[in-house]
Short mmCIF file of C-alpha atoms (C1' of nucleotides) in Angstrom, two decimals:
data_model
loop_
_atom_site.label_atom_id
_atom_site.label_comp_id
_atom_site.label_asym_id
_atom_site.label_seq_id
_atom_site.Cartn_x
_atom_site.Cartn_y
_atom_site.Cartn_z
CA MET N 47 -112.09 -54.62 -2.17
CA THR N 48 -108.59 -53.82 -1.03
CA ASP N 49 -107.63 -50.72 0.86
CA SER N 50 -106.09 -49.23 -2.26
CA SER N 51 -109.42 -49.21 -4.04
CA ARG N 52 -111.01 -47.14 -1.32
CA PRO N 53 -109.93 -43.54 -1.68
CA THR N 54 -109.59 -41.67 1.57
CA ARG N 55 -112.15 -38.92 1.81
CA THR N 56 -111.49 -35.93 4.01
CA HIS N 57 -113.42 -32.76 4.64
CA LYS N 58 -111.07 -29.79 4.45
CA ALA N 59 -111.43 -26.10 5.18
CA PRO N 60 -112.83 -24.41 2.06
CA GLU N 61 -109.87 -22.02 1.73
CA GLN N 62 -107.36 -24.83 1.90
CA ARG N 63 -109.21 -26.85 -0.71
CA ARG N 64 -109.32 -23.79 -2.88
CA ARG N 65 -105.61 -23.21 -2.53
CA GLU N 66 -104.80 -26.82 -3.33
CA VAL N 67 -106.96 -26.82 -6.42
CA LEU N 68 -105.47 -23.53 -7.59
CA GLU N 69 -101.98 -24.86 -7.18
CA ALA N 70 -102.73 -28.05 -9.07
CA ALA N 71 -104.44 -26.05 -11.79
CA ALA N 72 -101.44 -23.76 -12.26
CA VAL N 73 -99.17 -26.74 -12.79
CA VAL N 74 -101.47 -28.55 -15.20
CA PHE N 75 -102.44 -25.46 -17.21
CA ALA N 76 -98.81 -24.48 -17.64
CA GLU N 77 -97.80 -28.02 -18.50
CA VAL N 78 -100.26 -28.86 -21.24
CA GLY N 79 -102.08 -25.62 -21.99
CA TYR N 80 -105.64 -24.57 -21.30
CA ARG N 81 -107.41 -26.80 -23.81
CA CYS N 82 -105.57 -29.99 -23.06
CA ALA N 83 -105.78 -29.49 -19.32
CA GLU N 84 -108.54 -31.87 -18.32
CA MET N 85 -110.52 -31.02 -15.23
CA ASP N 86 -110.22 -34.69 -14.26
CA ARG N 87 -106.47 -34.35 -14.26
CA ILE N 88 -106.51 -31.16 -12.20
CA ALA N 89 -108.85 -32.80 -9.71
CA GLU N 90 -106.62 -35.85 -9.49
CA ARG N 91 -103.51 -33.74 -8.95
CA ALA N 92 -105.29 -31.75 -6.27
CA GLY N 93 -106.21 -35.05 -4.61
CA ALA N 94 -109.91 -34.34 -5.00
CA GLY N 95 -112.88 -35.38 -7.09
CA LYS N 96 -114.19 -33.40 -10.00
CA GLY N 97 -117.30 -32.43 -8.08
CA THR N 98 -115.14 -30.85 -5.41
CA VAL N 99 -113.21 -28.83 -7.94
CA TYR N 100 -116.48 -27.51 -9.36
CA ARG N 101 -117.65 -26.50 -5.90
CA CYS N 102 -114.55 -24.30 -5.56
CA PHE N 103 -114.63 -22.84 -9.08
CA ALA N 104 -117.73 -22.49 -11.18
CA SER N 105 -116.11 -23.43 -14.47
CA LYS N 106 -112.84 -24.28 -16.13
CA GLU N 107 -112.52 -20.70 -17.31
CA THR N 108 -113.05 -19.27 -13.83
CA LEU N 109 -110.41 -21.58 -12.44
CA PHE N 110 -107.96 -20.64 -15.14
CA MET N 111 -108.43 -16.91 -14.69
CA ALA N 112 -107.89 -17.34 -10.97
CA THR N 113 -104.51 -18.98 -11.60
CA VAL N 114 -103.49 -16.12 -13.90
CA GLU N 115 -104.51 -13.54 -11.32
CA LYS N 116 -102.56 -15.36 -8.65
CA ALA N 117 -99.43 -15.33 -10.81
CA LEU N 118 -99.79 -11.60 -11.45
CA GLU N 119 -100.12 -10.86 -7.76
CA ASP N 120 -96.96 -12.82 -7.08
CA LEU N 121 -95.06 -10.94 -9.79
CA THR N 122 -96.19 -7.50 -8.67
CA CYS N 123 -95.30 -8.30 -5.12
CA TYR N 124 -91.86 -9.68 -6.00
CA VAL N 125 -90.90 -6.53 -7.88
CA ASN N 126 -92.45 -3.96 -5.56
CA GLU N 127 -91.16 -5.32 -2.30
CA ALA N 128 -87.62 -4.73 -3.57
CA VAL N 129 -88.12 -1.52 -5.51
CA ASP N 130 -90.41 0.58 -3.36
CA PRO N 131 -87.97 1.08 -0.46
CA LEU N 132 -85.33 2.60 -2.79
CA GLU N 133 -84.97 6.34 -3.16
CA ASP N 134 -83.05 6.88 -6.38
CA PRO N 135 -85.32 6.46 -9.42
CA LEU N 136 -82.42 5.21 -11.52
CA GLU N 137 -81.69 2.52 -8.99
CA GLN N 138 -85.37 1.68 -8.90
CA LEU N 139 -85.31 1.15 -12.64
CA ARG N 140 -82.19 -0.93 -12.51
CA LEU N 141 -83.45 -3.16 -9.73
CA GLY N 142 -86.94 -3.33 -11.19
CA ILE N 143 -85.52 -4.73 -14.42
CA HIS N 144 -83.46 -7.22 -12.51
CA ARG N 145 -86.31 -8.40 -10.32
CA TYR N 146 -88.76 -8.70 -13.17
CA LEU N 147 -86.41 -10.84 -15.21
CA GLU N 148 -85.52 -12.89 -12.19
CA PHE N 149 -89.14 -13.60 -11.34
CA PHE N 150 -89.84 -15.11 -14.71
CA GLU N 151 -86.64 -17.06 -14.70
CA CYS N 152 -87.72 -18.62 -11.40
CA ASN N 153 -91.32 -19.07 -12.55
CA PRO N 154 -91.24 -19.82 -16.26
CA GLU N 155 -94.64 -21.48 -16.07
CA THR N 156 -96.06 -18.02 -15.48
CA VAL N 157 -95.22 -17.01 -19.03
CA GLU N 158 -97.05 -20.05 -20.26
CA LEU N 159 -100.15 -18.96 -18.38
CA PHE N 160 -100.04 -15.50 -19.97
CA ILE N 161 -99.77 -16.98 -23.43
CA GLN N 162 -102.65 -19.30 -22.76
CA GLU N 163 -104.84 -16.52 -21.43
CA ARG N 164 -104.55 -14.44 -24.52
CA ALA N 165 -104.74 -17.37 -26.90
CA GLU N 166 -107.91 -18.84 -25.42
CA PHE N 167 -109.78 -15.71 -24.43
CA PRO N 168 -109.11 -13.08 -27.05
CA LYS N 169 -112.68 -11.93 -26.61
CA ASN N 170 -112.27 -11.20 -22.91
CA GLY N 171 -110.84 -7.80 -23.64
CA LYS N 172 -107.43 -6.80 -22.39
CA PRO N 173 -105.41 -9.67 -20.92
CA LEU N 174 -104.96 -9.42 -17.16
CA TYR N 175 -101.22 -8.86 -17.58
CA PHE N 176 -101.93 -5.53 -19.23
CA VAL N 177 -104.58 -4.60 -16.74
CA TYR N 178 -102.04 -5.05 -13.98
CA GLN N 179 -99.41 -3.21 -15.98
CA GLU N 180 -101.70 -0.24 -16.32
CA THR N 181 -102.21 -0.19 -12.59
CA SER N 182 -98.51 0.11 -11.85
CA GLY N 183 -97.73 2.15 -14.97
CA GLY N 184 -98.25 5.51 -13.27
CA LYS N 185 -95.73 4.76 -10.57
CA TRP N 186 -93.06 3.98 -13.13
CA ARG N 187 -93.91 6.99 -15.25
CA ALA N 188 -93.41 9.20 -12.21
CA ARG N 189 -89.93 7.78 -11.76
CA PHE N 190 -88.93 8.80 -15.26
CA GLU N 191 -90.37 12.26 -14.65
CA LYS N 192 -88.37 12.58 -11.49
CA LEU N 193 -85.21 11.78 -13.46
CA ILE N 194 -85.98 14.63 -15.80
CA GLU N 195 -86.65 17.03 -12.93
CA GLN N 196 -83.33 16.04 -11.44
CA GLY N 197 -81.71 16.97 -14.75
CA ARG N 198 -80.33 13.48 -15.25
CA MET N 199 -82.51 12.35 -18.12
CA ARG N 200 -82.49 13.96 -21.54
CA PRO N 201 -85.36 16.43 -21.54
CA ASP N 202 -86.14 15.70 -25.20
CA MET N 203 -86.97 12.12 -24.26
CA SER N 204 -90.65 11.52 -23.50
CA PRO N 205 -91.14 9.78 -20.14
CA ALA N 206 -94.19 8.02 -21.55
CA LEU N 207 -92.24 6.59 -24.46
CA ALA N 208 -89.31 5.63 -22.27
CA GLN N 209 -91.64 3.80 -19.94
CA GLU N 210 -93.23 1.94 -22.83
CA VAL N 211 -89.89 0.98 -24.30
CA PHE N 212 -88.76 -0.37 -20.94
CA SER N 213 -91.87 -2.42 -20.42
CA ASP N 214 -92.00 -3.66 -24.01
CA LEU N 215 -88.40 -4.77 -23.75
CA LEU N 216 -88.99 -6.67 -20.54
CA TYR N 217 -92.09 -8.32 -21.88
CA GLY N 218 -90.29 -9.34 -25.05
CA ALA N 219 -87.23 -10.55 -23.17
CA VAL N 220 -89.22 -12.83 -20.95
CA PHE N 221 -91.11 -14.37 -23.82
CA SER N 222 -88.03 -14.75 -25.99
CA GLN N 223 -86.09 -16.38 -23.26
CA LEU N 224 -88.74 -19.00 -22.65
CA LEU N 225 -89.84 -19.56 -26.20
CA ALA N 226 -86.54 -19.47 -28.05
CA GLY N 227 -85.35 -21.86 -25.40
CA ASP N 228 -81.64 -21.77 -26.04
CA ARG N 229 -80.67 -18.37 -24.77
CA GLU N 230 -78.59 -17.61 -21.75
CA SER N 231 -80.07 -16.05 -18.65
CA ARG N 232 -81.33 -12.52 -19.15
CA ALA N 233 -81.57 -11.89 -15.43
CA GLU N 234 -77.82 -12.31 -15.10
CA ARG N 235 -77.31 -9.64 -17.69
CA ALA N 236 -79.91 -7.28 -16.26
CA ASP N 237 -77.28 -4.66 -15.45
CA GLU N 238 -75.90 -4.67 -18.98
CA ILE N 239 -79.42 -4.26 -20.30
CA SER N 240 -80.01 -1.33 -17.97
CA GLU N 241 -76.75 0.19 -19.09
CA LEU N 242 -77.82 -0.09 -22.72
CA LEU N 243 -81.12 1.63 -22.01
CA PHE N 244 -79.48 4.33 -19.91
CA ARG N 245 -76.57 5.17 -22.20
CA GLY N 246 -77.39 3.66 -25.59
CA ILE N 247 -75.19 1.54 -27.83
CA LEU N 248 -73.28 4.36 -29.48
CA LYS N 249 -70.20 6.20 -28.31
CA PRO N 250 -71.01 9.61 -26.87
CA GLU N 251 -70.88 12.21 -29.59
CA SER N 252 -67.39 13.31 -30.26
CA MET M 212 -134.69 -27.18 -56.26
CA THR M 213 -133.82 -23.60 -56.98
CA ASP M 214 -130.51 -22.46 -58.37
CA SER M 215 -129.45 -21.16 -54.99
CA SER M 216 -129.59 -24.61 -53.45
CA ARG M 217 -127.17 -25.99 -55.99
CA PRO M 218 -123.65 -24.93 -55.13
CA THR M 219 -121.50 -24.26 -58.15
CA ARG M 220 -118.65 -26.68 -58.38
CA THR M 221 -115.51 -25.73 -60.22
CA HIS M 222 -112.23 -27.48 -60.71
CA LYS M 223 -109.39 -25.10 -60.00
CA ALA M 224 -105.64 -25.32 -60.39
CA PRO M 225 -104.27 -27.01 -57.28
CA GLU M 226 -102.03 -24.05 -56.41
CA GLN M 227 -104.88 -21.61 -56.60
CA ARG M 228 -107.07 -23.78 -54.39
CA ARG M 229 -104.24 -24.05 -51.95
CA ARG M 230 -103.77 -20.32 -51.90
CA GLU M 231 -107.46 -19.68 -51.37
CA VAL M 232 -107.68 -22.17 -48.53
CA LEU M 233 -104.57 -20.71 -46.93
CA GLU M 234 -105.97 -17.22 -47.09
CA ALA M 235 -109.29 -18.25 -45.59
CA ALA M 236 -107.49 -20.17 -42.88
CA ALA M 237 -105.36 -17.18 -41.93
CA VAL M 238 -108.45 -15.06 -41.45
CA VAL M 239 -110.40 -17.63 -39.46
CA PHE M 240 -107.47 -18.73 -37.28
CA ALA M 241 -106.67 -15.12 -36.42
CA GLU M 242 -110.30 -14.30 -35.79
CA VAL M 243 -111.32 -17.06 -33.41
CA GLY M 244 -108.09 -18.84 -32.53
CA TYR M 245 -106.86 -22.30 -33.44
CA ARG M 246 -109.24 -24.36 -31.32
CA CYS M 247 -112.41 -22.53 -32.20
CA ALA M 248 -111.55 -22.38 -35.88
CA GLU M 249 -113.74 -25.08 -37.38
CA MET M 250 -112.54 -26.71 -40.54
CA ASP M 251 -116.09 -26.42 -41.83
CA ARG M 252 -115.91 -22.68 -41.45
CA ILE M 253 -112.54 -22.42 -43.16
CA ALA M 254 -113.87 -24.53 -46.01
CA GLU M 255 -116.94 -22.37 -46.32
CA ARG M 256 -114.92 -19.17 -46.34
CA ALA M 257 -112.61 -20.62 -48.99
CA GLY M 258 -115.69 -21.44 -51.04
CA ALA M 259 -114.89 -25.14 -50.94
CA GLY M 260 -116.01 -28.33 -49.24
CA LYS M 261 -114.27 -29.89 -46.31
CA GLY M 262 -113.03 -32.75 -48.43
CA THR M 263 -111.27 -30.28 -50.69
CA VAL M 264 -109.57 -28.57 -47.80
CA TYR M 265 -108.28 -31.93 -46.60
CA ARG M 266 -106.92 -32.69 -50.05
CA CYS M 267 -104.80 -29.53 -49.87
CA PHE M 268 -103.68 -29.95 -46.26
CA ALA M 269 -103.43 -33.24 -44.44
CA SER M 270 -104.71 -31.98 -41.11
CA LYS M 271 -105.83 -28.90 -39.23
CA GLU M 272 -102.39 -28.62 -37.71
CA THR M 273 -100.64 -28.79 -41.07
CA LEU M 274 -102.91 -26.08 -42.41
CA PHE M 275 -102.29 -23.88 -39.41
CA MET M 276 -98.53 -24.21 -39.56
CA ALA M 277 -98.64 -23.32 -43.23
CA THR M 278 -100.44 -20.06 -42.44
CA VAL M 279 -97.83 -19.22 -39.81
CA GLU M 280 -95.01 -19.94 -42.22
CA LYS M 281 -96.62 -17.78 -44.87
CA ALA M 282 -96.89 -14.87 -42.44
CA LEU M 283 -93.23 -15.20 -41.49
CA GLU M 284 -92.16 -15.19 -45.11
CA ASP M 285 -94.14 -12.02 -45.69
CA LEU M 286 -92.57 -10.35 -42.66
CA THR M 287 -89.02 -11.31 -43.55
CA CYS M 288 -89.53 -10.12 -47.08
CA TYR M 289 -91.06 -6.81 -46.02
CA VAL M 290 -88.12 -5.97 -43.78
CA ASN M 291 -85.31 -7.26 -45.98
CA GLU M 292 -86.40 -5.68 -49.22
CA ALA M 293 -86.04 -2.27 -47.59
CA VAL M 294 -83.00 -2.89 -45.42
CA ASP M 295 -80.67 -4.95 -47.58
CA PRO M 296 -79.98 -2.24 -50.18
CA LEU M 297 -78.72 0.20 -47.52
CA GLU M 298 -75.02 0.58 -46.80
CA ASP M 299 -74.83 2.20 -43.38
CA PRO M 300 -75.46 -0.34 -40.59
CA LEU M 301 -76.99 2.35 -38.36
CA GLU M 302 -79.47 3.25 -41.06
CA GLN M 303 -80.19 -0.43 -41.54
CA LEU M 304 -81.06 -0.73 -37.88
CA ARG M 305 -83.20 2.36 -37.92
CA LEU M 306 -85.14 1.35 -40.99
CA GLY M 307 -85.34 -2.28 -39.87
CA ILE M 308 -87.06 -1.20 -36.67
CA HIS M 309 -89.43 0.99 -38.58
CA ARG M 310 -90.33 -1.66 -41.12
CA TYR M 311 -90.83 -4.36 -38.54
CA LEU M 312 -93.22 -2.26 -36.49
CA GLU M 313 -95.00 -1.13 -39.62
CA PHE M 314 -95.52 -4.66 -40.83
CA PHE M 315 -97.33 -5.71 -37.69
CA GLU M 316 -99.34 -2.56 -37.59
CA CYS M 317 -100.58 -3.35 -41.09
CA ASN M 318 -101.02 -7.05 -40.32
CA PRO M 319 -102.11 -7.34 -36.70
CA GLU M 320 -103.65 -10.75 -37.34
CA THR M 321 -100.11 -12.02 -37.74
CA VAL M 322 -99.45 -11.50 -34.04
CA GLU M 323 -102.54 -13.51 -33.26
CA LEU M 324 -101.18 -16.40 -35.31
CA PHE M 325 -97.90 -16.37 -33.42
CA ILE M 326 -99.69 -16.46 -30.09
CA GLN M 327 -101.84 -19.32 -31.23
CA GLU M 328 -98.89 -21.30 -32.51
CA ARG M 329 -97.11 -21.25 -29.21
CA ALA M 330 -100.23 -21.73 -27.16
CA GLU M 331 -101.45 -24.78 -29.04
CA PHE M 332 -98.18 -26.48 -29.91
CA PRO M 333 -95.82 -26.01 -27.01
CA LYS M 334 -94.51 -29.50 -27.68
CA ASN M 335 -93.49 -28.72 -31.25
CA GLY M 336 -90.24 -27.27 -30.04
CA LYS M 337 -89.23 -23.74 -30.90
CA PRO M 338 -92.01 -21.67 -32.44
CA LEU M 339 -91.44 -20.86 -36.10
CA TYR M 340 -91.00 -17.17 -35.30
CA PHE M 341 -87.83 -17.97 -33.42
CA VAL M 342 -86.62 -20.36 -36.05
CA TYR M 343 -86.88 -17.57 -38.58
CA GLN M 344 -85.30 -15.11 -36.19
CA GLU M 345 -82.33 -17.39 -35.80
CA THR M 346 -81.93 -17.55 -39.54
CA SER M 347 -81.67 -13.81 -39.94
CA GLY M 348 -79.92 -13.27 -36.61
CA GLY M 349 -76.43 -13.59 -38.04
CA LYS M 350 -76.99 -10.83 -40.54
CA TRP M 351 -78.06 -8.42 -37.81
CA ARG M 352 -75.24 -9.42 -35.53
CA ALA M 353 -72.80 -8.60 -38.31
CA ARG M 354 -74.26 -5.12 -38.56
CA PHE M 355 -73.56 -4.44 -34.91
CA GLU M 356 -70.04 -5.76 -35.33
CA LYS M 357 -69.49 -3.46 -38.26
CA LEU M 358 -70.53 -0.52 -36.09
CA ILE M 359 -67.86 -1.46 -33.59
CA GLU M 360 -65.22 -1.82 -36.28
CA GLN M 361 -66.14 1.60 -37.54
CA GLY M 362 -65.56 2.91 -34.03
CA ARG M 363 -69.12 4.19 -33.71
CA MET M 364 -70.45 1.74 -31.16
CA ARG M 365 -69.18 1.47 -27.63
CA PRO M 366 -66.63 -1.35 -27.66
CA ASP M 367 -67.67 -2.49 -24.18
CA MET M 368 -71.12 -3.29 -25.52
CA SER M 369 -71.57 -6.88 -26.63
CA PRO M 370 -72.99 -7.08 -30.17
CA ALA M 371 -74.79 -10.27 -29.21
CA LEU M 372 -76.53 -8.63 -26.27
CA ALA M 373 -77.36 -5.51 -28.28
CA GLN M 374 -78.92 -7.66 -30.95
CA GLU M 375 -80.97 -9.54 -28.40
CA VAL M 376 -82.16 -6.37 -26.73
CA PHE M 377 -83.24 -4.95 -30.08
CA SER M 378 -85.15 -8.03 -31.06
CA ASP M 379 -86.70 -8.51 -27.62
CA LEU M 380 -87.89 -4.94 -27.66
CA LEU M 381 -89.46 -5.25 -31.08
CA TYR M 382 -91.14 -8.49 -30.17
CA GLY M 383 -92.50 -7.01 -26.96
CA ALA M 384 -93.62 -3.81 -28.64
CA VAL M 385 -95.63 -5.63 -31.24
CA PHE M 386 -97.38 -7.82 -28.70
CA SER M 387 -98.05 -4.97 -26.30
CA GLN M 388 -99.47 -2.81 -29.00
CA LEU M 389 -101.96 -5.43 -30.08
CA LEU M 390 -102.80 -6.89 -26.70
CA ALA M 391 -102.96 -3.77 -24.58
CA GLY M 392 -105.14 -2.37 -27.30
CA ASP M 393 -105.17 1.26 -26.35
CA ARG M 394 -101.70 2.41 -27.19
CA GLU M 395 -100.74 4.77 -29.93
CA SER M 396 -98.86 3.63 -32.99
CA ARG M 397 -95.36 2.38 -32.29
CA ALA M 398 -94.38 2.50 -35.94
CA GLU M 399 -94.86 6.27 -36.00
CA ARG M 400 -92.44 6.59 -33.13
CA ALA M 401 -89.91 4.17 -34.56
CA ASP M 402 -87.29 6.90 -34.91
CA GLU M 403 -87.67 7.95 -31.29
CA ILE M 404 -87.28 4.34 -30.25
CA SER M 405 -84.13 4.02 -32.35
CA GLU M 406 -82.81 7.19 -30.79
CA LEU M 407 -83.38 5.78 -27.32
CA LEU M 408 -81.52 2.59 -28.16
CA PHE M 409 -78.68 4.47 -29.87
CA ARG M 410 -78.12 7.15 -27.24
CA GLY M 411 -79.91 6.00 -24.09
CA ILE M 412 -82.27 7.96 -21.90
CA LEU M 413 -79.66 9.75 -19.81
CA LYS M 414 -77.83 12.95 -20.53
CA PRO M 415 -74.27 12.32 -21.73
CA GLU M 416 -71.91 12.23 -18.79
CA SER M 417 -70.94 15.66 -17.71
"C1'" DA J 40 -118.21 -29.26 -84.18
"C1'" DT J 41 -120.65 -32.35 -81.27
"C1'" DG J 42 -121.63 -36.07 -78.24
"C1'" DA J 43 -119.77 -40.03 -75.38
"C1'" DT J 44 -116.81 -41.42 -71.88
"C1'" DT J 45 -114.36 -41.31 -67.68
"C1'" DA J 46 -110.68 -39.82 -64.26
"C1'" DG J 47 -110.67 -37.70 -60.53
"C1'" DA J 48 -112.10 -33.18 -58.19
"C1'" DC J 49 -115.71 -31.89 -55.25
"C1'" DG J 50 -118.93 -31.20 -51.17
"C1'" DG J 51 -121.02 -32.44 -47.21
"C1'" DA J 52 -123.34 -36.23 -44.38
"C1'" DC J 53 -121.64 -39.10 -41.11
"C1'" DT J 54 -118.70 -41.29 -37.37
"C1'" DG J 55 -116.06 -41.79 -33.36
"C1'" DG J 56 -113.62 -39.92 -29.71
"C1'" DT J 57 -113.12 -36.40 -26.34
"C1'" DC J 58 -114.30 -33.71 -22.29
"C1'" DA J 59 -116.86 -30.02 -19.52
"C1'" DG J 60 -120.15 -30.05 -16.44
"C1'" DT J 61 -124.05 -32.65 -13.77
"C1'" DC J 62 -125.90 -35.54 -10.36
"C1'" DC J 63 -126.45 -38.61 -6.76
"C1'" DA J 64 -125.01 -42.56 -3.80
"C1'" DT J 65 -121.66 -42.67 -0.34
"C1'" DC J 66 -118.88 -41.20 3.31
"C1'" DT J 67 -117.33 -37.90 7.07
"C1'" DT J 68 -118.02 -35.26 10.84
"C1'" DC J 69 -120.42 -33.29 14.48
"C1'" DG D 229 -128.66 -39.55 13.14
"C1'" DA D 230 -128.52 -35.55 10.14
"C1'" DA D 231 -126.22 -32.17 7.31
"C1'" DG D 232 -123.60 -31.57 3.82
"C1'" DA D 233 -119.02 -32.55 1.70
"C1'" DT D 234 -117.06 -35.81 -1.58
"C1'" DG D 235 -115.82 -38.40 -5.81
"C1'" DG D 236 -116.57 -40.33 -9.97
"C1'" DA D 237 -119.97 -42.43 -13.38
"C1'" DC D 238 -122.58 -40.49 -16.74
"C1'" DT D 239 -124.48 -37.34 -20.47
"C1'" DG D 240 -124.70 -34.37 -24.18
"C1'" DA D 241 -122.35 -31.25 -27.21
"C1'" DC D 242 -118.86 -30.59 -30.23
"C1'" DC D 243 -115.84 -31.21 -34.22
"C1'" DA D 244 -111.69 -33.39 -36.78
"C1'" DG D 245 -111.29 -36.34 -40.16
"C1'" DT D 246 -113.47 -40.02 -43.39
"C1'" DC D 247 -115.98 -41.65 -47.17
"C1'" DC D 248 -118.66 -41.89 -51.05
"C1'" DG D 249 -122.21 -40.35 -54.36
"C1'" DT D 250 -122.24 -36.39 -57.48
"C1'" DC D 251 -120.52 -33.33 -60.80
"C1'" DT D 252 -116.79 -31.14 -63.97
"C1'" DA D 253 -114.05 -30.95 -67.70
"C1'" DA D 254 -110.59 -33.05 -70.47
"C1'" DT D 255 -110.06 -36.44 -74.09
"C1'" DC D 256 -111.40 -38.81 -77.84
"C1'" DA D 257 -114.44 -40.73 -81.58
"C1'" DT D 258 -117.31 -39.48 -85.06
#
DNA sequence: ATGATTAGACGGACTGGTCAGTCCATCTTC
DNA sequence: GAAGATGGACTGACCAGTCCGTCTAATCAT
């Protein structure tokens, strides 16, 4: 028996173990997808045994959902911490778009997790992404309404529809960018995208 | 042995068999996802034995990709047959949006197939949806360029970006509608969505 | 028209490999 | 020395793909 054959065991604080496993899981799930992600591999990457992983998370599914939830918290936080302090709703929209696109460009593996969630658990009801979206939906809706009150937005335009179009576009953009693979950065063109949504593609009526 | 225990065997034309298997596969794949779709179940639904299924398609993956390709052909056809005859590029855009949304509303299982494709075969390179999109991309780009030539579209707006925004939005809308589950029909509001993209949400500059 | 013959279509029992989750001997830490 | 954390060998379920005995139907001989 050489030293190398004796793995070093260490007792760690439960929260730290949990964090390490979660981190390893996020990487492996994003890399090879839910099905092909072997618990052995996650354990190995986390520097732990399989038994340890199962003491932190009851099942593969539980572990996976925890990684998705973590990613959503990070996203929400990244957008809100920049947007909430602003006053002007139009600027909030513009920056919100920018931040959202930027987040996914910095964390492309997050998109992978969202795809995996829906693909593997269609029976779980609404994917967590949409649960979170619903939570913050009201706040965004209010911003559109404020624009109308201020007389800056066309009153014939429904705030609800506008909000949906904005969020659909962002969702689609993020997926397209990752999946189509060969497109240029959307985040860098966030302002042009905002401009399109604010003013449209056509010349103002003559 | 009663009659019911003796399954009726019939020799069918290879193309018909293929079609029947493909149809059964589309249903089962969309219903339970790629992984959980058992070849036995697809065979049963197609009214055939597993051996027969494997004579039509070399592997589960081959069969699955064939169902995705079929769905994409149907989509492309549904949009183009309505749009191509039109002359006015703006009307082409408007109707294209409508048709696209309508197709997915009538065939929601198609979305499921696209999700599954990407989730299960991230290593296959670009998902077929984006391969198809690239094929028809040029045609749409040309329509935006024509709008500029005609002096109807803002010349500072890049046709390439406009095209991407349109397709990202549609992609996102279709996914959101299916996955969020509780939203009203997007297809019915296609004209409002077009209006938003054409004119923007803001009042024309005073 | 009718029966004999046979290529090859057909179905489904079976096999082999793959992992999620369990379990316990071992090691750490107090 | 005891409590309980740890890791990894092991088990049982699952299912894609194979393989072969059975059955269909087309062809041909009469």
